[in-house]
Amino acid sequence: MRPRRGGISAAILCLMLTASGSILSACGGTPEPPPSPEAVQEAEISASLEMARFAFLSGRYDQAIRAYSGSLDRAYARDDVAAIAVAGQELAFSYLRAGKPKEAVQAASRTRDELARRGRPARPALALVEATARYRLKETAVAERLAREVAAAPDDPMAASRATFLLGMIAADRRDVPALTAASDTLSRSGEQPEMKADNLHLSGRLHLIRKDYVQAADAFMAEEALRRASGDEPGVARALALAADSTERNGQKAKAADLWFRSGRSAAQEGDAEAASRLRRAESLARHTGQPALANEARRLRLDLSKDRP
């Protein structure tokens, strides 16, 4: 039977919605859930994913990238949607932790497109990885759009909270106090997990910085640093120390700021962070001006070692 003139058949409507990535129960029953690691049945892929995960948890991110890439190739060969979803998401996250946001965006976007074509929803964490990577690439508009989608996700409160944190950082960059305050208030109601408390301390510190309450800002960032350190978040440690250094320097405590800049640069150097050199240079300059030659020399040594390591 042909559809009525001017109308759209249910089948065509379903195809249009699926092509746009929307999954609705009107397209024939309850939508399938996002693929999970437990849904990966093929033994070789499961073993490869386990090896990749072990490398990631050990901080060997380049090795994790190679292992997840191999798992993804195997998943493509078997046309295994669950394995594609898991390997693609973890590959994107590994790229992000390895300091390669461009590659993280490519892996996340490719995986989300694959799942959309097949009518399967992606986990909110996958969009969050892409949003974070785009934020680091200064693609703020896209990062904000993705973060808002994740923040509204009802099925993953942890991802929603981390997306709210990202929205708060974007607001802080814009010096948008109402939006920053709203994000901080939302996080304060998100629970007592160390990650959530650290995120909220970060946003509180950024708010104090905007208001030029430098002592309170430094206190918030140092409290954040302790929580990041306890949870093994090395990039978060380096970032919190840098903000504490900036707040302390603005408050006129240049000798103390030199030490904080040094610690931040040293931590960032271990993670391959591009900001490490500039932080160590600032530490060296402040240390020389405040009569700390040993600290200045150590900051210089580490900075020069970084330049030697560059290809």
CSV table of C-alpha atoms in Angstrom, one decimal:
chain,number,residue,atom,x,y,z
A,1,MET,CA,0.0,0.0,0.0
A,2,ARG,CA,1.4,3.4,-1.0
A,3,PRO,CA,1.5,6.1,1.7
A,4,ARG,CA,-0.9,8.9,1.5
A,5,ARG,CA,0.2,11.8,-0.6
A,6,GLY,CA,2.0,14.4,1.5
A,7,GLY,CA,2.7,11.9,4.3
A,8,ILE,CA,5.7,9.7,5.3
A,9,SER,CA,5.4,6.0,5.9
A,10,ALA,CA,6.4,4.7,9.3
A,11,ALA,CA,9.2,2.7,7.7
A,12,ILE,CA,10.7,5.7,5.9
A,13,LEU,CA,10.4,7.8,9.1
A,14,CYS,CA,12.2,5.1,11.1
A,15,LEU,CA,15.0,5.1,8.5
A,16,MET,CA,15.4,8.9,8.7
A,17,LEU,CA,15.6,8.8,12.4
A,18,THR,CA,18.1,6.0,12.5
A,19,ALA,CA,20.3,7.8,9.9
A,20,SER,CA,20.3,10.9,12.1
A,21,GLY,CA,21.4,8.9,15.1
A,22,SER,CA,18.0,9.0,16.9
A,23,ILE,CA,16.7,5.8,18.4
A,24,LEU,CA,13.0,5.8,19.1
A,25,SER,CA,10.8,3.0,20.4
A,26,ALA,CA,8.3,4.0,17.7
A,27,CYS,CA,10.7,2.4,15.1
A,28,GLY,CA,9.6,-1.0,16.2
A,29,GLY,CA,9.8,-1.9,19.9
A,30,THR,CA,12.3,-1.0,22.7
A,31,PRO,CA,15.6,0.3,21.4
A,32,GLU,CA,18.7,-1.8,22.0
A,33,PRO,CA,21.0,-0.6,24.8
A,34,PRO,CA,24.5,0.7,24.1
A,35,PRO,CA,26.9,-2.2,23.6
A,36,SER,CA,28.8,-3.1,26.8
A,37,PRO,CA,32.1,-4.9,27.4
A,38,GLU,CA,30.2,-8.0,28.6
A,39,ALA,CA,28.6,-8.3,25.2
A,40,VAL,CA,31.9,-9.0,23.5
A,41,GLN,CA,31.8,-12.8,23.0
A,42,GLU,CA,34.8,-13.5,20.6
A,43,ALA,CA,37.6,-14.9,22.8
A,44,GLU,CA,40.5,-13.4,20.8
A,45,ILE,CA,39.0,-9.9,20.9
A,46,SER,CA,38.2,-10.2,24.6
A,47,ALA,CA,41.7,-11.2,25.4
A,48,SER,CA,43.1,-8.3,23.3
A,49,LEU,CA,40.8,-5.9,25.1
A,50,GLU,CA,42.0,-7.2,28.5
A,51,MET,CA,45.7,-6.7,27.5
A,52,ALA,CA,45.0,-3.2,26.3
A,53,ARG,CA,43.1,-2.4,29.5
A,54,PHE,CA,46.1,-3.6,31.6
A,55,ALA,CA,48.5,-1.4,29.6
A,56,PHE,CA,46.2,1.6,30.0
A,57,LEU,CA,45.9,1.1,33.8
A,58,SER,CA,49.6,0.8,34.0
A,59,GLY,CA,50.0,4.2,32.3
A,60,ARG,CA,51.5,2.7,29.1
A,61,TYR,CA,49.2,4.7,26.9
A,62,ASP,CA,51.1,4.2,23.6
A,63,GLN,CA,51.0,0.4,24.2
A,64,ALA,CA,47.3,0.6,25.0
A,65,ILE,CA,46.7,2.5,21.7
A,66,ARG,CA,48.4,-0.2,19.7
A,67,ALA,CA,46.4,-2.9,21.5
A,68,TYR,CA,43.0,-1.2,21.2
A,69,SER,CA,43.7,-0.5,17.5
A,70,GLY,CA,44.4,-4.2,17.0
A,71,SER,CA,41.2,-5.1,18.8
A,72,LEU,CA,39.3,-2.6,16.7
A,73,ASP,CA,40.7,-4.1,13.5
A,74,ARG,CA,39.6,-7.5,14.6
A,75,ALA,CA,36.2,-6.2,15.5
A,76,TYR,CA,35.8,-4.7,12.1
A,77,ALA,CA,36.8,-8.0,10.5
A,78,ARG,CA,34.1,-9.9,12.4
A,79,ASP,CA,31.6,-7.0,12.1
A,80,ASP,CA,31.1,-7.3,15.8
A,81,VAL,CA,29.2,-4.1,16.9
A,82,ALA,CA,29.7,-4.7,20.6
A,83,ALA,CA,33.5,-5.0,20.2
A,84,ILE,CA,33.6,-2.0,17.8
A,85,ALA,CA,31.9,0.1,20.4
A,86,VAL,CA,34.1,-1.0,23.3
A,87,ALA,CA,37.4,-0.9,21.4
A,88,GLY,CA,36.6,2.4,19.7
A,89,GLN,CA,35.6,4.1,22.9
A,90,GLU,CA,38.7,2.9,24.8
A,91,LEU,CA,41.0,3.8,21.9
A,92,ALA,CA,39.7,7.3,21.9
A,93,PHE,CA,40.2,7.6,25.7
A,94,SER,CA,43.7,6.2,25.4
A,95,TYR,CA,44.6,8.8,22.8
A,96,LEU,CA,43.2,11.5,25.1
A,97,ARG,CA,45.4,10.3,28.0
A,98,ALA,CA,48.4,10.1,25.7
A,99,GLY,CA,48.0,13.8,25.0
A,100,LYS,CA,46.7,13.2,21.4
A,101,PRO,CA,43.3,15.0,21.3
A,102,LYS,CA,43.2,15.1,17.5
A,103,GLU,CA,43.4,11.4,17.2
A,104,ALA,CA,41.0,11.0,20.1
A,105,VAL,CA,38.4,13.1,18.2
A,106,GLN,CA,38.8,11.0,15.1
A,107,ALA,CA,38.5,7.7,17.0
A,108,ALA,CA,35.4,8.8,19.0
A,109,SER,CA,33.7,10.4,16.0
A,110,ARG,CA,34.3,7.4,13.8
A,111,THR,CA,32.8,5.1,16.5
A,112,ARG,CA,29.8,7.2,17.1
A,113,ASP,CA,29.1,7.4,13.4
A,114,GLU,CA,29.4,3.6,13.1
A,115,LEU,CA,26.9,3.0,15.9
A,116,ALA,CA,24.5,5.6,14.5
A,117,ARG,CA,24.5,4.0,11.1
A,118,ARG,CA,23.6,0.7,12.8
A,119,GLY,CA,20.9,2.1,14.9
A,120,ARG,CA,22.7,1.6,18.2
A,121,PRO,CA,23.2,4.3,20.8
A,122,ALA,CA,26.7,5.1,22.0
A,123,ARG,CA,27.5,5.4,25.6
A,124,PRO,CA,27.5,8.9,27.0
A,125,ALA,CA,31.1,8.4,27.9
A,126,LEU,CA,32.1,8.2,24.2
A,127,ALA,CA,30.6,11.7,23.5
A,128,LEU,CA,32.3,13.0,26.7
A,129,VAL,CA,35.7,11.8,25.5
A,130,GLU,CA,35.1,13.6,22.2
A,131,ALA,CA,33.9,16.7,23.9
A,132,THR,CA,37.0,16.8,26.2
A,133,ALA,CA,39.3,16.3,23.2
A,134,ARG,CA,37.6,19.1,21.2
A,135,TYR,CA,37.9,21.4,24.2
A,136,ARG,CA,41.6,20.7,24.3
A,137,LEU,CA,41.8,21.5,20.6
A,138,LYS,CA,39.9,24.8,21.4
A,139,GLU,CA,36.9,23.7,19.4
A,140,THR,CA,34.8,25.1,22.1
A,141,ALA,CA,31.4,25.3,20.3
A,142,VAL,CA,31.4,21.6,19.4
A,143,ALA,CA,32.8,20.6,22.8
A,144,GLU,CA,30.0,22.6,24.6
A,145,ARG,CA,27.3,21.1,22.4
A,146,LEU,CA,28.5,17.5,23.1
A,147,ALA,CA,28.9,18.2,26.8
A,148,ARG,CA,25.4,19.6,27.1
A,149,GLU,CA,24.1,16.4,25.5
A,150,VAL,CA,26.0,14.2,28.0
A,151,ALA,CA,25.0,16.4,31.0
A,152,ALA,CA,21.4,15.7,30.1
A,153,ALA,CA,21.9,11.9,29.9
A,154,PRO,CA,19.7,10.3,32.6
A,155,ASP,CA,21.4,6.8,32.5
A,156,ASP,CA,25.0,7.7,33.3
A,157,PRO,CA,25.2,10.1,36.3
A,158,MET,CA,29.0,9.9,36.4
A,159,ALA,CA,29.4,11.0,32.7
A,160,ALA,CA,26.7,13.7,33.3
A,161,SER,CA,28.7,15.1,36.2
A,162,ARG,CA,32.0,15.1,34.3
A,163,ALA,CA,30.2,16.8,31.4
A,164,THR,CA,28.9,19.5,33.9
A,165,PHE,CA,32.5,20.0,35.0
A,166,LEU,CA,33.6,20.5,31.4
A,167,LEU,CA,30.8,23.1,30.9
A,168,GLY,CA,32.0,24.8,34.1
A,169,MET,CA,35.5,25.0,32.7
A,170,ILE,CA,34.2,26.5,29.4
A,171,ALA,CA,32.2,29.0,31.5
A,172,ALA,CA,35.4,29.9,33.5
A,173,ASP,CA,37.3,30.4,30.3
A,174,ARG,CA,34.7,32.9,29.3
A,175,ARG,CA,34.6,34.5,32.7
A,176,ASP,CA,30.8,33.7,32.7
A,177,VAL,CA,30.2,33.8,36.5
A,178,PRO,CA,26.5,32.8,36.4
A,179,ALA,CA,27.2,29.7,34.3
A,180,LEU,CA,30.2,28.8,36.3
A,181,THR,CA,28.3,29.1,39.6
A,182,ALA,CA,25.5,27.0,38.2
A,183,ALA,CA,27.9,24.3,37.1
A,184,SER,CA,29.5,24.3,40.6
A,185,ASP,CA,26.2,24.2,42.3
A,186,THR,CA,25.2,21.2,40.2
A,187,LEU,CA,28.4,19.3,41.0
A,188,SER,CA,28.0,20.0,44.7
A,189,ARG,CA,24.8,17.9,44.6
A,190,SER,CA,26.4,15.1,42.5
A,191,GLY,CA,27.7,13.0,45.4
A,192,GLU,CA,30.8,12.6,47.6
A,193,GLN,CA,33.0,10.7,45.1
A,194,PRO,CA,36.6,12.1,45.2
A,195,GLU,CA,36.5,12.9,41.5
A,196,MET,CA,33.3,15.0,41.9
A,197,LYS,CA,34.8,16.8,44.9
A,198,ALA,CA,38.0,17.5,43.0
A,199,ASP,CA,36.0,18.9,40.0
A,200,ASN,CA,33.9,21.1,42.3
A,201,LEU,CA,37.1,22.4,44.0
A,202,HIS,CA,38.5,23.2,40.6
A,203,LEU,CA,35.4,25.3,39.6
A,204,SER,CA,35.4,27.0,43.0
A,205,GLY,CA,39.1,27.9,42.5
A,206,ARG,CA,38.4,29.3,39.1
A,207,LEU,CA,35.5,31.4,40.5
A,208,HIS,CA,37.8,32.8,43.2
A,209,LEU,CA,40.4,33.6,40.6
A,210,ILE,CA,37.9,35.6,38.5
A,211,ARG,CA,36.9,37.5,41.7
A,212,LYS,CA,40.6,38.0,42.6
A,213,ASP,CA,40.3,36.1,45.8
A,214,TYR,CA,43.8,34.7,45.3
A,215,VAL,CA,44.3,33.1,48.7
A,216,GLN,CA,41.0,31.2,48.5
A,217,ALA,CA,41.7,30.2,44.9
A,218,ALA,CA,45.1,28.8,45.8
A,219,ASP,CA,43.6,26.9,48.8
A,220,ALA,CA,40.9,25.4,46.5
A,221,PHE,CA,43.5,24.3,43.9
A,222,MET,CA,45.8,22.7,46.5
A,223,ALA,CA,42.8,20.8,48.0
A,224,GLU,CA,42.0,19.7,44.4
A,225,GLU,CA,45.6,18.6,43.8
A,226,ALA,CA,45.5,16.3,46.9
A,227,LEU,CA,42.3,14.6,45.6
A,228,ARG,CA,43.7,14.2,42.1
A,229,ARG,CA,46.9,12.7,43.5
A,230,ALA,CA,45.0,10.3,45.7
A,231,SER,CA,43.0,9.0,42.7
A,232,GLY,CA,46.1,8.7,40.4
A,233,ASP,CA,45.0,11.6,38.0
A,234,GLU,CA,48.4,12.8,37.0
A,235,PRO,CA,47.2,15.4,34.4
A,236,GLY,CA,44.8,16.7,37.0
A,237,VAL,CA,47.6,17.1,39.5
A,238,ALA,CA,49.7,19.1,37.1
A,239,ARG,CA,46.8,21.3,36.1
A,240,ALA,CA,45.8,22.0,39.8
A,241,LEU,CA,49.4,22.8,40.7
A,242,ALA,CA,49.7,25.3,37.8
A,243,LEU,CA,46.5,27.1,38.8
A,244,ALA,CA,47.7,27.2,42.5
A,245,ALA,CA,51.0,28.6,41.2
A,246,ASP,CA,49.2,31.3,39.2
A,247,SER,CA,47.0,32.2,42.2
A,248,THR,CA,50.0,32.3,44.6
A,249,GLU,CA,52.0,34.5,42.2
A,250,ARG,CA,49.1,36.9,41.8
A,251,ASN,CA,49.0,37.2,45.6
A,252,GLY,CA,52.6,38.3,45.6
A,253,GLN,CA,54.1,35.1,47.0
A,254,LYS,CA,56.7,34.7,44.3
A,255,ALA,CA,59.1,32.3,46.1
A,256,LYS,CA,56.3,29.9,46.9
A,257,ALA,CA,54.9,30.3,43.4
A,258,ALA,CA,58.3,29.3,41.9
A,259,ASP,CA,58.1,26.0,43.7
A,260,LEU,CA,54.6,25.3,42.6
A,261,TRP,CA,55.4,26.2,39.0
A,262,PHE,CA,58.3,23.8,39.2
A,263,ARG,CA,56.2,21.0,40.6
A,264,SER,CA,53.5,21.5,38.0
A,265,GLY,CA,56.1,21.5,35.2
A,266,ARG,CA,57.8,18.4,36.5
A,267,SER,CA,54.5,16.6,36.7
A,268,ALA,CA,53.4,17.7,33.3
A,269,ALA,CA,56.7,16.6,31.8
A,270,GLN,CA,56.1,13.0,32.9
A,271,GLU,CA,52.8,13.1,31.0
A,272,GLY,CA,54.3,14.6,27.8
A,273,ASP,CA,52.2,17.8,28.4
A,274,ALA,CA,53.1,20.6,26.0
A,275,GLU,CA,52.7,23.1,28.8
A,276,ALA,CA,55.6,21.6,30.8
A,277,ALA,CA,58.4,23.7,29.3
A,278,SER,CA,56.6,27.1,29.9
A,279,ARG,CA,55.9,26.2,33.5
A,280,LEU,CA,59.5,25.2,34.1
A,281,ARG,CA,60.7,28.4,32.5
A,282,ARG,CA,58.4,30.4,34.8
A,283,ALA,CA,59.7,28.5,37.8
A,284,GLU,CA,63.3,29.2,36.8
A,285,SER,CA,62.6,32.9,36.3
A,286,LEU,CA,60.8,33.3,39.7
A,287,ALA,CA,63.4,31.2,41.5
A,288,ARG,CA,66.3,33.4,40.3
A,289,HIS,CA,64.4,36.5,41.3
A,290,THR,CA,63.7,35.2,44.8
A,291,GLY,CA,67.2,33.9,45.6
A,292,GLN,CA,66.6,30.2,45.0
A,293,PRO,CA,69.5,29.2,42.6
A,294,ALA,CA,69.2,25.4,43.3
A,295,LEU,CA,65.5,25.4,42.3
A,296,ALA,CA,66.3,27.6,39.2
A,297,ASN,CA,69.0,25.3,38.1
A,298,GLU,CA,66.8,22.2,38.5
A,299,ALA,CA,64.0,23.8,36.6
A,300,ARG,CA,66.4,24.7,33.8
A,301,ARG,CA,67.8,21.2,33.7
A,302,LEU,CA,64.4,19.6,33.3
A,303,ARG,CA,63.4,22.1,30.7
A,304,LEU,CA,66.5,21.5,28.6
A,305,ASP,CA,66.0,17.7,28.9
A,306,LEU,CA,62.5,18.2,27.4
A,307,SER,CA,64.0,19.8,24.3
A,308,LYS,CA,66.5,16.9,23.9
A,309,ASP,CA,63.6,14.5,24.0
A,310,ARG,CA,61.8,16.2,21.1
A,311,PRO,CA,62.2,14.4,17.7
